[in-house]
């Protein structure tokens, strides 16, 4: 599994890898070093990809603007990150593999597979295929552009420049392959109906009618459960010492001041569990590091987050209301889907976030019974899905050597 990206990109793949191993496959996951423990805990082999994307993508605090120089620096560093990831993926494949599963930001894995003569399955957590059913996720749009607009702009966005274009071109040259752009290669795979498995619940995003037969809405891939993990006594005591709290966390996406969050939660009159904050926050809030979502979220009154694919899935799985604060790429889509499905209020774009707006949205989330009722119904439907089944079928249908 080629899994460059942040924890949200790696955790579902590690969970899927654990399930595949239980079905008799040997799974190695190529990811950044900070996620070695996550991969190993899942029972999979870890193969390193140099770099740490989480260090690059943290956005400034709400209201702060990035200068053109900051943006140029970011794109330069992102290009370097992708270049290192391509090199790491090649090294991981050279260590031995029979099949590659490539996530949505590792198209160079297809070039490497072509050189080695091994099959590739796409394994995406975002709906990357241009479609009339949703706006292009690469553009970070939360609202539909209409069926024609979604499709046309989606196709243009997919054909446009991307930070992994140069690594893909360099990899093809180094491996002695015919020159071909990343966009052209993707068109060729689309015309060939190549298999891409999407770790997305069809309950949350129904399979679009204009997808070709090779595109499979498999269902969510859940992170593996770490049975050795135990909550801290402080967290257990806090949760027991009052009404259900709300969770507030923005993953790798944003640089959020704890004071900003506390002003919002206190305006809403709720207790809070704030992720990514080490200091003591007072009688009505507690800061936590990594806590498994499948343990924490069902204990919450609502979850407030950046609407990353995995965090959104975990919130819906837990049957609690969600307040989405999307930052970039696919997050606006997931935040909008939650609201459209009735499991939470309208999302607040991160750039427009204020303590007043966030406090008001939290208040609506915890005082509107229909949000929780809809979230619980969605949770029941999601629980009936098994995202591993389609992956096993695709692996078994691969041509044998």
Short mmCIF file of C-alpha atoms in Angstrom, two decimals, residues 3-263:
data_model
loop_
_atom_site.label_atom_id
_atom_site.label_comp_id
_atom_site.label_asym_id
_atom_site.label_seq_id
_atom_site.Cartn_x
_atom_site.Cartn_y
_atom_site.Cartn_z
CA UNK A 3 0.07 5.79 1.56
CA UNK A 4 1.80 9.17 1.51
CA UNK A 5 -0.11 11.81 3.45
CA UNK A 6 -1.18 12.50 7.02
CA UNK A 7 -2.55 10.24 9.74
CA UNK A 8 -6.00 10.51 8.17
CA UNK A 9 -4.60 8.99 4.97
CA UNK A 10 -2.70 6.20 6.70
CA UNK A 11 -5.10 5.03 9.44
CA UNK A 12 -7.84 3.68 7.10
CA UNK A 13 -5.23 1.90 4.98
CA UNK A 14 -3.70 0.34 8.09
CA UNK A 15 -7.13 -0.81 9.21
CA UNK A 16 -7.81 -2.29 5.78
CA UNK A 17 -4.38 -3.91 5.82
CA UNK A 18 -5.18 -5.55 9.13
CA UNK A 19 -8.38 -7.01 7.68
CA UNK A 20 -6.55 -8.24 4.58
CA UNK A 21 -3.93 -9.95 6.70
CA UNK A 22 -6.70 -11.74 8.57
CA UNK A 23 -7.81 -13.03 5.15
CA UNK A 24 -4.38 -14.46 4.37
CA UNK A 25 -2.58 -11.61 2.59
CA UNK A 26 0.80 -10.20 3.56
CA UNK A 27 0.56 -6.41 3.70
CA UNK A 28 3.30 -3.78 3.76
CA UNK A 29 2.43 -0.10 4.01
CA UNK A 30 4.70 2.67 2.75
CA UNK A 31 4.06 5.79 4.84
CA UNK A 32 5.87 8.63 6.59
CA UNK A 33 7.92 7.76 9.70
CA UNK A 34 5.51 9.39 12.21
CA UNK A 35 2.99 6.66 11.36
CA UNK A 36 5.29 3.67 11.75
CA UNK A 37 3.68 2.77 15.08
CA UNK A 38 0.20 3.03 13.58
CA UNK A 39 1.16 0.63 10.77
CA UNK A 40 2.93 -1.83 13.06
CA UNK A 41 0.03 -1.86 15.54
CA UNK A 42 -2.20 -2.96 12.69
CA UNK A 43 0.03 -6.00 12.16
CA UNK A 44 1.36 -4.78 8.80
CA UNK A 45 4.96 -4.30 7.73
CA UNK A 46 6.16 -0.70 7.69
CA UNK A 47 8.20 0.67 4.77
CA UNK A 48 9.28 4.31 5.14
CA UNK A 49 8.48 7.22 2.86
CA UNK A 50 10.73 10.20 3.69
CA UNK A 51 9.03 13.36 4.92
CA UNK A 52 6.11 14.49 7.05
CA UNK A 53 3.19 16.08 5.23
CA UNK A 54 1.56 17.17 8.50
CA UNK A 55 4.42 19.65 8.97
CA UNK A 56 3.59 21.32 5.63
CA UNK A 57 -0.17 21.66 5.52
CA UNK A 58 -1.02 23.39 8.80
CA UNK A 59 -3.02 26.51 7.98
CA UNK A 60 -2.71 29.81 9.87
CA UNK A 61 -5.24 30.80 12.48
CA UNK A 62 -8.69 31.95 11.28
CA UNK A 63 -8.52 35.46 9.88
CA UNK A 64 -4.79 35.33 9.17
CA UNK A 65 -3.80 35.55 5.52
CA UNK A 66 -0.97 33.77 3.80
CA UNK A 67 1.33 35.94 1.70
CA UNK A 68 2.22 35.03 -1.91
CA UNK A 69 5.70 34.19 -0.62
CA UNK A 70 4.22 31.76 1.91
CA UNK A 71 2.19 30.08 -0.84
CA UNK A 72 5.18 29.76 -3.15
CA UNK A 73 7.24 28.30 -0.32
CA UNK A 74 4.46 25.83 0.46
CA UNK A 75 4.13 24.63 -3.14
CA UNK A 76 7.90 24.22 -3.38
CA UNK A 77 7.99 22.14 -0.20
CA UNK A 78 4.98 20.12 -1.31
CA UNK A 79 6.73 19.30 -4.59
CA UNK A 80 9.79 18.17 -2.64
CA UNK A 81 7.59 16.04 -0.39
CA UNK A 82 6.02 14.29 -3.38
CA UNK A 83 9.44 13.74 -4.92
CA UNK A 84 10.68 12.05 -1.76
CA UNK A 85 7.45 10.02 -1.56
CA UNK A 86 8.00 8.77 -5.12
CA UNK A 87 11.54 7.70 -4.26
CA UNK A 88 10.29 5.98 -1.12
CA UNK A 89 7.56 4.18 -3.03
CA UNK A 90 10.12 2.87 -5.52
CA UNK A 91 12.29 1.59 -2.66
CA UNK A 92 9.25 -0.02 -1.02
CA UNK A 93 8.37 -1.84 -4.24
CA UNK A 94 11.98 -2.93 -4.75
CA UNK A 95 11.79 -4.56 -1.31
CA UNK A 96 9.27 -6.96 -2.82
CA UNK A 97 5.57 -6.93 -3.69
CA UNK A 98 3.08 -8.67 -5.94
CA UNK A 99 0.38 -5.96 -6.01
CA UNK A 100 0.35 -2.22 -5.32
CA UNK A 101 -2.61 -0.39 -3.82
CA UNK A 102 -2.09 3.32 -4.50
CA UNK A 103 -3.86 6.19 -2.78
CA UNK A 104 -5.04 9.29 -4.61
CA UNK A 105 -1.79 11.28 -4.22
CA UNK A 106 0.59 8.54 -5.37
CA UNK A 107 0.03 8.28 -9.15
CA UNK A 108 3.76 7.56 -9.59
CA UNK A 109 2.96 4.14 -8.11
CA UNK A 110 1.36 3.28 -11.47
CA UNK A 111 4.58 4.18 -13.28
CA UNK A 112 6.61 2.02 -10.92
CA UNK A 113 4.17 -0.86 -11.31
CA UNK A 114 4.38 -0.56 -15.10
CA UNK A 115 8.17 -0.85 -14.95
CA UNK A 116 8.01 -3.87 -12.63
CA UNK A 117 5.16 -5.56 -14.48
CA UNK A 118 2.86 -5.84 -11.45
CA UNK A 119 -0.83 -4.91 -11.10
CA UNK A 120 -2.14 -1.80 -9.38
CA UNK A 121 -5.43 -1.11 -7.65
CA UNK A 122 -6.41 2.44 -6.80
CA UNK A 123 -7.41 2.83 -3.14
CA UNK A 124 -8.85 6.30 -2.63
CA UNK A 125 -10.49 8.00 0.33
CA UNK A 126 -11.76 10.92 -1.77
CA UNK A 127 -14.04 10.85 -4.84
CA UNK A 128 -11.35 11.90 -7.32
CA UNK A 129 -13.18 10.87 -10.49
CA UNK A 130 -14.78 13.79 -12.37
CA UNK A 131 -18.54 13.43 -11.99
CA UNK A 132 -21.77 15.33 -12.37
CA UNK A 133 -22.71 14.21 -8.85
CA UNK A 134 -20.24 16.33 -6.85
CA UNK A 135 -17.88 19.31 -7.28
CA UNK A 136 -14.18 18.59 -7.91
CA UNK A 137 -12.51 17.88 -4.57
CA UNK A 138 -9.16 19.28 -5.74
CA UNK A 139 -10.73 22.74 -5.82
CA UNK A 140 -12.03 22.57 -2.26
CA UNK A 141 -15.64 23.36 -3.20
CA UNK A 142 -18.44 22.58 -0.81
CA UNK A 143 -21.32 23.49 -3.08
CA UNK A 144 -22.41 21.88 -6.31
CA UNK A 145 -21.74 23.67 -9.60
CA UNK A 146 -24.67 21.86 -11.19
CA UNK A 147 -24.39 18.56 -13.03
CA UNK A 148 -22.71 20.01 -16.12
CA UNK A 149 -20.48 22.35 -14.12
CA UNK A 150 -19.33 19.61 -11.77
CA UNK A 151 -18.40 17.35 -14.67
CA UNK A 152 -16.71 19.94 -16.87
CA UNK A 153 -14.77 21.70 -14.12
CA UNK A 154 -13.91 18.33 -12.59
CA UNK A 155 -12.39 17.15 -15.86
CA UNK A 156 -10.41 20.36 -16.24
CA UNK A 157 -9.15 20.19 -12.66
CA UNK A 158 -8.06 16.57 -13.12
CA UNK A 159 -6.14 17.51 -16.26
CA UNK A 160 -4.48 20.53 -14.64
CA UNK A 161 -1.08 20.69 -12.94
CA UNK A 162 -0.53 18.81 -9.69
CA UNK A 163 2.42 18.53 -7.26
CA UNK A 164 3.02 14.90 -8.18
CA UNK A 165 3.36 15.56 -11.93
CA UNK A 166 7.11 16.18 -11.86
CA UNK A 167 7.86 13.10 -9.69
CA UNK A 168 5.79 10.94 -12.03
CA UNK A 169 7.64 12.27 -15.09
CA UNK A 170 11.01 11.82 -13.42
CA UNK A 171 10.12 8.31 -12.32
CA UNK A 172 9.11 7.27 -15.83
CA UNK A 173 12.37 8.59 -17.24
CA UNK A 174 14.47 6.91 -14.57
CA UNK A 175 12.71 3.58 -15.13
CA UNK A 176 13.09 3.72 -18.92
CA UNK A 177 9.39 4.11 -19.65
CA UNK A 178 7.82 5.97 -22.54
CA UNK A 179 7.21 9.66 -21.84
CA UNK A 180 3.62 10.23 -20.73
CA UNK A 181 2.06 12.93 -18.59
CA UNK A 182 0.25 12.04 -15.39
CA UNK A 183 -3.01 13.48 -16.77
CA UNK A 184 -2.68 11.43 -19.98
CA UNK A 185 -1.98 8.29 -17.98
CA UNK A 186 -5.10 8.86 -15.89
CA UNK A 187 -7.19 9.31 -19.06
CA UNK A 188 -5.77 6.07 -20.40
CA UNK A 189 -6.65 4.21 -17.20
CA UNK A 190 -10.14 5.75 -17.24
CA UNK A 191 -10.70 4.59 -20.82
CA UNK A 192 -9.48 1.13 -19.83
CA UNK A 193 -11.96 1.04 -16.93
CA UNK A 194 -9.13 0.47 -14.45
CA UNK A 195 -10.21 -0.49 -10.95
CA UNK A 196 -10.25 2.16 -8.27
CA UNK A 197 -11.64 1.18 -4.89
CA UNK A 198 -13.13 4.01 -2.86
CA UNK A 199 -13.12 3.69 0.93
CA UNK A 200 -16.32 5.74 1.10
CA UNK A 201 -19.73 4.76 2.43
CA UNK A 202 -22.44 4.66 -0.25
CA UNK A 203 -24.80 5.77 2.52
CA UNK A 204 -22.86 9.03 2.79
CA UNK A 205 -22.09 9.47 -0.92
CA UNK A 206 -24.20 7.25 -3.20
CA UNK A 207 -22.34 5.79 -6.16
CA UNK A 208 -22.69 8.28 -9.04
CA UNK A 209 -24.55 7.09 -12.13
CA UNK A 210 -21.80 8.37 -14.45
CA UNK A 211 -18.99 6.28 -12.90
CA UNK A 212 -17.57 3.59 -15.15
CA UNK A 213 -17.75 -0.06 -14.00
CA UNK A 214 -14.19 -0.11 -12.65
CA UNK A 215 -14.97 2.48 -9.98
CA UNK A 216 -16.13 0.74 -6.82
CA UNK A 217 -17.76 2.42 -3.81
CA UNK A 218 -16.47 -0.13 -1.33
CA UNK A 219 -17.53 1.38 1.99
CA UNK A 220 -15.44 2.82 4.80
CA UNK A 221 -12.14 1.27 5.86
CA UNK A 222 -11.94 1.62 9.62
CA UNK A 223 -8.69 2.13 11.54
CA UNK A 224 -7.50 -0.95 13.38
CA UNK A 225 -8.42 -1.14 17.06
CA UNK A 226 -5.46 -0.92 19.45
CA UNK A 227 -6.58 -3.25 22.23
CA UNK A 228 -3.69 -2.15 24.41
CA UNK A 229 -4.83 1.48 24.52
CA UNK A 230 -6.39 2.80 27.71
CA UNK A 231 -7.81 6.28 28.37
CA UNK A 232 -6.06 8.43 30.92
CA UNK A 233 -7.65 8.60 34.38
CA UNK A 234 -8.00 12.38 33.95
CA UNK A 235 -10.07 11.93 30.80
CA UNK A 236 -12.25 9.25 32.37
CA UNK A 237 -12.86 11.43 35.42
CA UNK A 238 -13.67 14.48 33.29
CA UNK A 239 -16.21 12.63 31.17
CA UNK A 240 -17.89 11.21 34.26
CA UNK A 241 -18.04 14.57 36.05
CA UNK A 242 -20.84 16.23 34.13
CA UNK A 243 -23.07 16.11 31.06
CA UNK A 244 -21.66 14.79 27.76
CA UNK A 245 -19.00 17.09 26.34
CA UNK A 246 -18.35 18.09 22.74
CA UNK A 247 -15.20 17.08 20.89
CA UNK A 248 -13.24 19.81 19.12
CA UNK A 249 -10.26 18.87 16.93
CA UNK A 250 -8.85 19.95 13.60
CA UNK A 251 -6.32 17.21 12.90
CA UNK A 252 -3.30 18.22 10.84
CA UNK A 253 -5.23 20.97 9.08
CA UNK A 254 -5.18 24.04 11.28
CA UNK A 255 -3.29 26.01 13.89
CA UNK A 256 -6.05 26.68 16.40
CA UNK A 257 -5.61 28.75 19.57
CA UNK A 258 -7.12 26.96 22.61
CA UNK A 259 -8.50 30.30 23.81
CA UNK A 260 -10.43 30.66 20.53
CA UNK A 261 -12.00 27.23 21.01
CA UNK A 262 -12.84 27.80 24.67
CA UNK A 263 -14.53 31.10 23.89
#
